[in-house]
Amino acid sequence: QVQLVESGGGVVQPGGSLRLSCAASGFTFSSYGMHWVRQAPGKGLEWVTFIRFDGSNKYYADSVKGRFTISRDSSKNTLYLQMNSLKTEDTAFYYCAKAVGATVRTSFDYWGQGTLVTVSS
Amino acid sequence: QTVVTQEPSFSVSPGGTVTLTCGLNSGSVSTNYFPSWYQQTPGQAPRTLIYSTNTRSSGVPDRFSGSILGNKAALTITGAQADDESDYYCVLCMSSGIWVFGGGTKLTVL
């Protein structure tokens, strides 16, 4: 069965950096696009970024463009989110989600359990 | 700025039918936006119900269905049960490849 396990969350100061990982199993990782979605405590869902199955195209929400970078390593079946210049408003649970298909215009079907990022001084 | 609209709250009686909607502040929602629906209970990760307008995700009972109604995407729950009481989110894919979530609908079953 599909499993997505996020890790790397924690507490970081404003302006700091953090790298999240998402270990994928139960499907052919190299054939599917992947998303990151976040949710501030008590708030709604916010789409963050997407990477195509082969890593050739990436899309970002305006709120993170230029600060966050999505990447993937198909040899390790792992998705990453490098977060730089973190702001207090980036505090959220971060979920990785498997896309239904290979490209951006397919939705998400499976989700991880999330990892909490807290940006605070 | 693109805003995806959802009813903030809705209530349904046990056994009843409810339709939640997902619209755009400007324009109509069509299948080209690949509307999808997610259910979330407090403290849990979202669960996919419907993707690409009307495709039910694996294991989702057929009392959940998706469609386009007028100028909005819609999620219909038929025969509502107590454990359907959750937050429901829709998401749309813009032509730029950016995905935008609605603010969510809090569904009460009573």
PDB file of C-alpha atoms in Angstrom:
ATOM      1  CA  GLN A   1       0.000   0.000   0.000  1.00  0.00           C
ATOM      2  CA  VAL A   2       1.072   3.585  -0.569  1.00  0.00           C
ATOM      3  CA  GLN A   3       2.973   5.091   2.336  1.00  0.00           C
ATOM      4  CA  LEU A   4       4.350   8.602   2.673  1.00  0.00           C
ATOM      5  CA  VAL A   5       6.364   9.479   5.768  1.00  0.00           C
ATOM      6  CA  GLU A   6       7.491  13.054   6.359  1.00  0.00           C
ATOM      7  CA  SER A   7      10.376  14.010   8.601  1.00  0.00           C
ATOM      8  CA  GLY A   8      12.614  16.970   9.337  1.00  0.00           C
ATOM      9  CA  GLY A   9      10.173  19.283  11.053  1.00  0.00           C
ATOM     10  CA  GLY A  10      11.099  21.210  14.172  1.00  0.00           C
ATOM     11  CA  VAL A  11      11.580  24.630  15.671  1.00  0.00           C
ATOM     12  CA  VAL A  12      13.631  27.202  13.772  1.00  0.00           C
ATOM     13  CA  GLN A  13      14.220  30.913  14.186  1.00  0.00           C
ATOM     14  CA  PRO A  14      12.933  33.459  11.688  1.00  0.00           C
ATOM     15  CA  GLY A  15      15.354  33.720   8.794  1.00  0.00           C
ATOM     16  CA  GLY A  16      16.551  30.178   9.339  1.00  0.00           C
ATOM     17  CA  SER A  17      16.432  27.109   7.122  1.00  0.00           C
ATOM     18  CA  LEU A  18      15.039  23.615   7.332  1.00  0.00           C
ATOM     19  CA  ARG A  19      14.846  20.649   4.970  1.00  0.00           C
ATOM     20  CA  LEU A  20      11.872  18.333   5.022  1.00  0.00           C
ATOM     21  CA  SER A  21      11.934  14.814   3.623  1.00  0.00           C
ATOM     22  CA  CYS A  22       9.141  12.519   2.512  1.00  0.00           C
ATOM     23  CA  ALA A  23       9.961   8.817   2.173  1.00  0.00           C
ATOM     24  CA  ALA A  24       7.669   7.103  -0.318  1.00  0.00           C
ATOM     25  CA  SER A  25       6.845   3.413  -0.692  1.00  0.00           C
ATOM     26  CA  GLY A  26       4.183   1.171  -2.166  1.00  0.00           C
ATOM     27  CA  PHE A  27       4.198   2.715  -5.641  1.00  0.00           C
ATOM     28  CA  THR A  28       6.620   3.510  -8.470  1.00  0.00           C
ATOM     29  CA  PHE A  29       7.885   6.818  -7.121  1.00  0.00           C
ATOM     30  CA  SER A  30       9.640   7.802 -10.356  1.00  0.00           C
ATOM     31  CA  SER A  31       6.365   7.701 -12.301  1.00  0.00           C
ATOM     32  CA  TYR A  32       4.358  10.217 -10.292  1.00  0.00           C
ATOM     33  CA  GLY A  33       4.396  13.906  -9.554  1.00  0.00           C
ATOM     34  CA  MET A  34       4.518  14.967  -5.929  1.00  0.00           C
ATOM     35  CA  HIS A  35       3.069  17.895  -3.986  1.00  0.00           C
ATOM     36  CA  TRP A  36       3.686  19.613  -0.677  1.00  0.00           C
ATOM     37  CA  VAL A  37       0.663  21.079   1.122  1.00  0.00           C
ATOM     38  CA  ARG A  38       0.717  22.889   4.442  1.00  0.00           C
ATOM     39  CA  GLN A  39      -1.744  23.790   7.158  1.00  0.00           C
ATOM     40  CA  ALA A  40      -1.185  26.401   9.829  1.00  0.00           C
ATOM     41  CA  PRO A  41      -2.557  25.296  13.213  1.00  0.00           C
ATOM     42  CA  GLY A  42      -6.326  25.787  13.243  1.00  0.00           C
ATOM     43  CA  LYS A  43      -6.371  27.046   9.635  1.00  0.00           C
ATOM     44  CA  GLY A  44      -7.175  25.651   6.215  1.00  0.00           C
ATOM     45  CA  LEU A  45      -5.051  23.821   3.678  1.00  0.00           C
ATOM     46  CA  GLU A  46      -2.593  25.717   1.492  1.00  0.00           C
ATOM     47  CA  TRP A  47      -0.906  24.225  -1.557  1.00  0.00           C
ATOM     48  CA  VAL A  48       2.836  24.910  -1.503  1.00  0.00           C
ATOM     49  CA  THR A  49       4.621  23.306  -4.443  1.00  0.00           C
ATOM     50  CA  PHE A  50       4.675  20.515  -7.035  1.00  0.00           C
ATOM     51  CA  ILE A  51       7.416  18.606  -8.843  1.00  0.00           C
ATOM     52  CA  ARG A  52       6.904  16.638 -12.024  1.00  0.00           C
ATOM     53  CA  PHE A  53       7.625  12.895 -12.080  1.00  0.00           C
ATOM     54  CA  ASP A  54      11.039  13.448 -13.657  1.00  0.00           C
ATOM     55  CA  GLY A  55      11.871  16.636 -11.778  1.00  0.00           C
ATOM     56  CA  SER A  56      11.855  18.682 -14.972  1.00  0.00           C
ATOM     57  CA  ASN A  57       9.131  21.120 -13.917  1.00  0.00           C
ATOM     58  CA  LYS A  58       8.399  22.702 -10.574  1.00  0.00           C
ATOM     59  CA  TYR A  59       5.603  25.019  -9.472  1.00  0.00           C
ATOM     60  CA  TYR A  60       5.396  27.188  -6.376  1.00  0.00           C
ATOM     61  CA  ALA A  61       2.797  29.194  -4.521  1.00  0.00           C
ATOM     62  CA  ASP A  62       3.569  32.913  -4.549  1.00  0.00           C
ATOM     63  CA  SER A  63       3.912  32.831  -0.757  1.00  0.00           C
ATOM     64  CA  VAL A  64       7.011  30.607  -0.937  1.00  0.00           C
ATOM     65  CA  LYS A  65       8.481  31.357  -4.370  1.00  0.00           C
ATOM     66  CA  GLY A  66      12.157  32.220  -4.151  1.00  0.00           C
ATOM     67  CA  ARG A  67      12.473  30.825  -0.615  1.00  0.00           C
ATOM     68  CA  PHE A  68      11.430  27.168  -0.918  1.00  0.00           C
ATOM     69  CA  THR A  69      12.822  24.549  -3.308  1.00  0.00           C
ATOM     70  CA  ILE A  70      11.254  21.200  -4.061  1.00  0.00           C
ATOM     71  CA  SER A  71      13.386  18.299  -5.256  1.00  0.00           C
ATOM     72  CA  ARG A  72      13.303  14.528  -5.486  1.00  0.00           C
ATOM     73  CA  ASP A  73      15.700  11.593  -5.500  1.00  0.00           C
ATOM     74  CA  SER A  74      14.188   8.617  -7.262  1.00  0.00           C
ATOM     75  CA  SER A  75      17.104   6.387  -6.251  1.00  0.00           C
ATOM     76  CA  LYS A  76      16.010   6.917  -2.648  1.00  0.00           C
ATOM     77  CA  ASN A  77      12.267   7.230  -3.287  1.00  0.00           C
ATOM     78  CA  THR A  78      12.380  10.491  -1.385  1.00  0.00           C
ATOM     79  CA  LEU A  79      10.874  13.931  -1.875  1.00  0.00           C
ATOM     80  CA  TYR A  80      12.425  17.023  -0.322  1.00  0.00           C
ATOM     81  CA  LEU A  81      11.438  20.560   0.572  1.00  0.00           C
ATOM     82  CA  GLN A  82      14.273  22.972   1.264  1.00  0.00           C
ATOM     83  CA  MET A  83      12.906  25.957   3.149  1.00  0.00           C
ATOM     84  CA  ASN A  84      15.062  29.087   3.473  1.00  0.00           C
ATOM     85  CA  SER A  85      14.438  32.566   4.862  1.00  0.00           C
ATOM     86  CA  LEU A  86      11.691  31.166   7.032  1.00  0.00           C
ATOM     87  CA  LYS A  87       9.027  33.484   8.397  1.00  0.00           C
ATOM     88  CA  THR A  88       6.679  33.095  11.350  1.00  0.00           C
ATOM     89  CA  GLU A  89       3.812  32.683   8.891  1.00  0.00           C
ATOM     90  CA  ASP A  90       5.461  29.512   7.564  1.00  0.00           C
ATOM     91  CA  THR A  91       4.571  27.789  10.823  1.00  0.00           C
ATOM     92  CA  ALA A  92       2.406  24.837   9.798  1.00  0.00           C
ATOM     93  CA  PHE A  93       2.025  21.127   9.419  1.00  0.00           C
ATOM     94  CA  TYR A  94       3.630  20.159   6.127  1.00  0.00           C
ATOM     95  CA  TYR A  95       2.150  17.239   4.215  1.00  0.00           C
ATOM     96  CA  CYS A  96       3.594  15.517   1.191  1.00  0.00           C
ATOM     97  CA  ALA A  97       1.030  14.156  -1.212  1.00  0.00           C
ATOM     98  CA  LYS A  98       1.296  11.847  -4.172  1.00  0.00           C
ATOM     99  CA  ALA A  99      -0.143  13.138  -7.444  1.00  0.00           C
ATOM    100  CA  VAL A 100      -2.646  11.038  -9.328  1.00  0.00           C
ATOM    101  CA  GLY A 101      -0.466  11.303 -12.429  1.00  0.00           C
ATOM    102  CA  ALA A 102       2.913  12.460 -13.663  1.00  0.00           C
ATOM    103  CA  THR A 103       2.282  16.130 -14.387  1.00  0.00           C
ATOM    104  CA  VAL A 104       0.965  19.132 -12.468  1.00  0.00           C
ATOM    105  CA  ARG A 105      -2.556  18.979 -13.789  1.00  0.00           C
ATOM    106  CA  THR A 106      -3.431  15.916 -11.748  1.00  0.00           C
ATOM    107  CA  SER A 107      -4.661  16.143  -8.209  1.00  0.00           C
ATOM    108  CA  PHE A 108      -3.382  14.437  -5.083  1.00  0.00           C
ATOM    109  CA  ASP A 109      -4.603  11.063  -3.903  1.00  0.00           C
ATOM    110  CA  TYR A 110      -2.419   9.851  -1.018  1.00  0.00           C
ATOM    111  CA  TRP A 111      -1.155  11.961   1.858  1.00  0.00           C
ATOM    112  CA  GLY A 112       1.461  11.572   4.537  1.00  0.00           C
ATOM    113  CA  GLN A 113       0.742  12.214   8.203  1.00  0.00           C
ATOM    114  CA  GLY A 114       2.571  15.537   8.185  1.00  0.00           C
ATOM    115  CA  THR A 115       5.470  17.106  10.019  1.00  0.00           C
ATOM    116  CA  LEU A 116       5.246  20.279  12.101  1.00  0.00           C
ATOM    117  CA  VAL A 117       7.443  23.268  11.362  1.00  0.00           C
ATOM    118  CA  THR A 118       7.458  26.031  13.951  1.00  0.00           C
ATOM    119  CA  VAL A 119       9.161  29.310  13.131  1.00  0.00           C
ATOM    120  CA  SER A 120       9.668  31.263  16.311  1.00  0.00           C
ATOM    121  CA  SER A 121      12.299  33.270  18.118  1.00  0.00           C
TER     122      SER A 121
ATOM    123  CA  GLN B   1      -6.176  37.294  -7.016  1.00  0.00           C
ATOM    124  CA  THR B   2      -7.842  33.926  -7.426  1.00  0.00           C
ATOM    125  CA  VAL B   3     -10.140  32.975  -4.574  1.00  0.00           C
ATOM    126  CA  VAL B   4     -11.801  29.582  -4.320  1.00  0.00           C
ATOM    127  CA  THR B   5     -15.080  29.828  -2.447  1.00  0.00           C
ATOM    128  CA  GLN B   6     -16.762  27.285  -0.178  1.00  0.00           C
ATOM    129  CA  GLU B   7     -19.618  27.528   2.288  1.00  0.00           C
ATOM    130  CA  PRO B   8     -18.051  28.108   5.739  1.00  0.00           C
ATOM    131  CA  SER B   9     -20.476  25.722   7.376  1.00  0.00           C
ATOM    132  CA  PHE B  10     -23.328  23.379   6.594  1.00  0.00           C
ATOM    133  CA  SER B  11     -25.512  21.021   8.558  1.00  0.00           C
ATOM    134  CA  VAL B  12     -27.304  17.855   7.544  1.00  0.00           C
ATOM    135  CA  SER B  13     -29.552  15.401   9.325  1.00  0.00           C
ATOM    136  CA  PRO B  14     -28.460  11.796   9.698  1.00  0.00           C
ATOM    137  CA  GLY B  15     -29.560   9.924   6.583  1.00  0.00           C
ATOM    138  CA  GLY B  16     -30.000  13.141   4.664  1.00  0.00           C
ATOM    139  CA  THR B  17     -28.312  14.443   1.539  1.00  0.00           C
ATOM    140  CA  VAL B  18     -26.074  17.485   1.381  1.00  0.00           C
ATOM    141  CA  THR B  19     -24.297  19.201  -1.493  1.00  0.00           C
ATOM    142  CA  LEU B  20     -21.214  21.304  -0.824  1.00  0.00           C
ATOM    143  CA  THR B  21     -19.965  23.631  -3.542  1.00  0.00           C
ATOM    144  CA  CYS B  22     -16.666  25.018  -4.760  1.00  0.00           C
ATOM    145  CA  GLY B  23     -16.616  28.178  -6.842  1.00  0.00           C
ATOM    146  CA  LEU B  24     -14.348  30.916  -8.132  1.00  0.00           C
ATOM    147  CA  ASN B  25     -14.514  34.604  -7.286  1.00  0.00           C
ATOM    148  CA  SER B  26     -14.251  35.270 -10.997  1.00  0.00           C
ATOM    149  CA  GLY B  27     -15.382  32.790 -13.591  1.00  0.00           C
ATOM    150  CA  SER B  28     -16.909  29.346 -13.647  1.00  0.00           C
ATOM    151  CA  VAL B  29     -15.451  26.075 -12.463  1.00  0.00           C
ATOM    152  CA  SER B  30     -15.201  23.418 -15.140  1.00  0.00           C
ATOM    153  CA  THR B  31     -13.556  20.022 -15.426  1.00  0.00           C
ATOM    154  CA  ASN B  32     -10.493  21.858 -16.740  1.00  0.00           C
ATOM    155  CA  TYR B  33      -9.788  22.894 -13.158  1.00  0.00           C
ATOM    156  CA  PHE B  34      -9.589  19.234 -12.027  1.00  0.00           C
ATOM    157  CA  PRO B  35     -11.668  19.921  -8.906  1.00  0.00           C
ATOM    158  CA  SER B  36     -10.920  17.598  -6.026  1.00  0.00           C
ATOM    159  CA  TRP B  37     -12.350  17.113  -2.553  1.00  0.00           C
ATOM    160  CA  TYR B  38     -10.781  16.204   0.773  1.00  0.00           C
ATOM    161  CA  GLN B  39     -12.151  15.303   4.176  1.00  0.00           C
ATOM    162  CA  GLN B  40     -10.315  16.159   7.378  1.00  0.00           C
ATOM    163  CA  THR B  41     -11.118  15.499  10.992  1.00  0.00           C
ATOM    164  CA  PRO B  42      -9.267  17.333  13.797  1.00  0.00           C
ATOM    165  CA  GLY B  43      -5.729  16.130  14.335  1.00  0.00           C
ATOM    166  CA  GLN B  44      -5.720  13.965  11.232  1.00  0.00           C
ATOM    167  CA  ALA B  45      -4.198  14.269   7.782  1.00  0.00           C
ATOM    168  CA  PRO B  46      -6.592  15.023   4.942  1.00  0.00           C
ATOM    169  CA  ARG B  47      -8.227  12.102   3.188  1.00  0.00           C
ATOM    170  CA  THR B  48      -8.914  12.217  -0.539  1.00  0.00           C
ATOM    171  CA  LEU B  49     -12.551  11.688  -1.450  1.00  0.00           C
ATOM    172  CA  ILE B  50     -12.876  12.798  -5.067  1.00  0.00           C
ATOM    173  CA  TYR B  51     -10.353  13.888  -7.705  1.00  0.00           C
ATOM    174  CA  SER B  52     -10.647  15.096 -11.287  1.00  0.00           C
ATOM    175  CA  THR B  53     -14.244  16.234 -10.735  1.00  0.00           C
ATOM    176  CA  ASN B  54     -15.901  12.871 -10.139  1.00  0.00           C
ATOM    177  CA  THR B  55     -13.378  10.067  -9.646  1.00  0.00           C
ATOM    178  CA  ARG B  56     -13.797   8.457  -6.263  1.00  0.00           C
ATOM    179  CA  SER B  57     -10.536   7.696  -4.463  1.00  0.00           C
ATOM    180  CA  SER B  58      -9.755   4.138  -3.427  1.00  0.00           C
ATOM    181  CA  GLY B  59     -11.924   2.926  -0.554  1.00  0.00           C
ATOM    182  CA  VAL B  60     -14.312   5.886  -0.595  1.00  0.00           C
ATOM    183  CA  PRO B  61     -17.959   4.768  -0.348  1.00  0.00           C
ATOM    184  CA  ASP B  62     -20.227   5.565  -3.263  1.00  0.00           C
ATOM    185  CA  ARG B  63     -22.413   7.828  -1.169  1.00  0.00           C
ATOM    186  CA  PHE B  64     -19.757  10.469  -1.872  1.00  0.00           C
ATOM    187  CA  SER B  65     -19.957  11.840  -5.405  1.00  0.00           C
ATOM    188  CA  GLY B  66     -18.510  14.761  -7.310  1.00  0.00           C
ATOM    189  CA  SER B  67     -19.906  16.792 -10.174  1.00  0.00           C
ATOM    190  CA  ILE B  68     -20.160  20.186 -11.819  1.00  0.00           C
ATOM    191  CA  LEU B  69     -23.386  21.970 -10.887  1.00  0.00           C
ATOM    192  CA  GLY B  70     -23.931  25.156 -12.803  1.00  0.00           C
ATOM    193  CA  ASN B  71     -20.747  27.175 -12.481  1.00  0.00           C
ATOM    194  CA  LYS B  72     -19.347  25.341  -9.461  1.00  0.00           C
ATOM    195  CA  ALA B  73     -17.871  22.002  -8.534  1.00  0.00           C
ATOM    196  CA  ALA B  74     -19.980  20.051  -6.098  1.00  0.00           C
ATOM    197  CA  LEU B  75     -19.562  17.282  -3.532  1.00  0.00           C
ATOM    198  CA  THR B  76     -22.728  15.413  -2.680  1.00  0.00           C
ATOM    199  CA  ILE B  77     -23.021  13.173   0.357  1.00  0.00           C
ATOM    200  CA  THR B  78     -26.019  10.859   0.254  1.00  0.00           C
ATOM    201  CA  GLY B  79     -27.230   9.159   3.425  1.00  0.00           C
ATOM    202  CA  ALA B  80     -25.104  11.246   5.776  1.00  0.00           C
ATOM    203  CA  GLN B  81     -23.644   9.449   8.764  1.00  0.00           C
ATOM    204  CA  ALA B  82     -22.387  10.754  12.090  1.00  0.00           C
ATOM    205  CA  ASP B  83     -18.759  10.158  11.141  1.00  0.00           C
ATOM    206  CA  ASP B  84     -19.166  12.368   8.079  1.00  0.00           C
ATOM    207  CA  GLU B  85     -18.952  15.296  10.485  1.00  0.00           C
ATOM    208  CA  SER B  86     -15.661  16.823   9.305  1.00  0.00           C
ATOM    209  CA  ASP B  87     -14.070  19.687   7.448  1.00  0.00           C
ATOM    210  CA  TYR B  88     -14.273  19.415   3.671  1.00  0.00           C
ATOM    211  CA  TYR B  89     -11.865  21.150   1.340  1.00  0.00           C
ATOM    212  CA  CYS B  90     -11.913  21.558  -2.396  1.00  0.00           C
ATOM    213  CA  VAL B  91      -8.936  22.456  -4.566  1.00  0.00           C
ATOM    214  CA  LEU B  92      -8.672  23.716  -8.126  1.00  0.00           C
ATOM    215  CA  CYS B  93      -5.782  23.730 -10.602  1.00  0.00           C
ATOM    216  CA  MET B  94      -5.300  27.054 -12.358  1.00  0.00           C
ATOM    217  CA  SER B  95      -4.072  27.274 -15.940  1.00  0.00           C
ATOM    218  CA  SER B  96      -0.665  28.360 -14.609  1.00  0.00           C
ATOM    219  CA  GLY B  97      -0.272  25.034 -12.791  1.00  0.00           C
ATOM    220  CA  ILE B  98      -0.865  26.623  -9.396  1.00  0.00           C
ATOM    221  CA  TRP B  99      -3.330  24.813  -7.135  1.00  0.00           C
ATOM    222  CA  VAL B 100      -5.643  26.835  -4.883  1.00  0.00           C
ATOM    223  CA  PHE B 101      -7.640  25.455  -1.964  1.00  0.00           C
ATOM    224  CA  GLY B 102     -10.961  26.753  -0.802  1.00  0.00           C
ATOM    225  CA  GLY B 103     -11.344  27.867   2.787  1.00  0.00           C
ATOM    226  CA  GLY B 104     -13.134  24.667   3.755  1.00  0.00           C
ATOM    227  CA  THR B 105     -16.653  23.777   4.874  1.00  0.00           C
ATOM    228  CA  LYS B 106     -17.352  22.574   8.396  1.00  0.00           C
ATOM    229  CA  LEU B 107     -20.080  19.941   8.109  1.00  0.00           C
ATOM    230  CA  THR B 108     -22.219  19.162  11.111  1.00  0.00           C
ATOM    231  CA  VAL B 109     -24.415  16.067  11.210  1.00  0.00           C
ATOM    232  CA  LEU B 110     -27.315  16.541  13.621  1.00  0.00           C
TER     233      LEU B 110
END
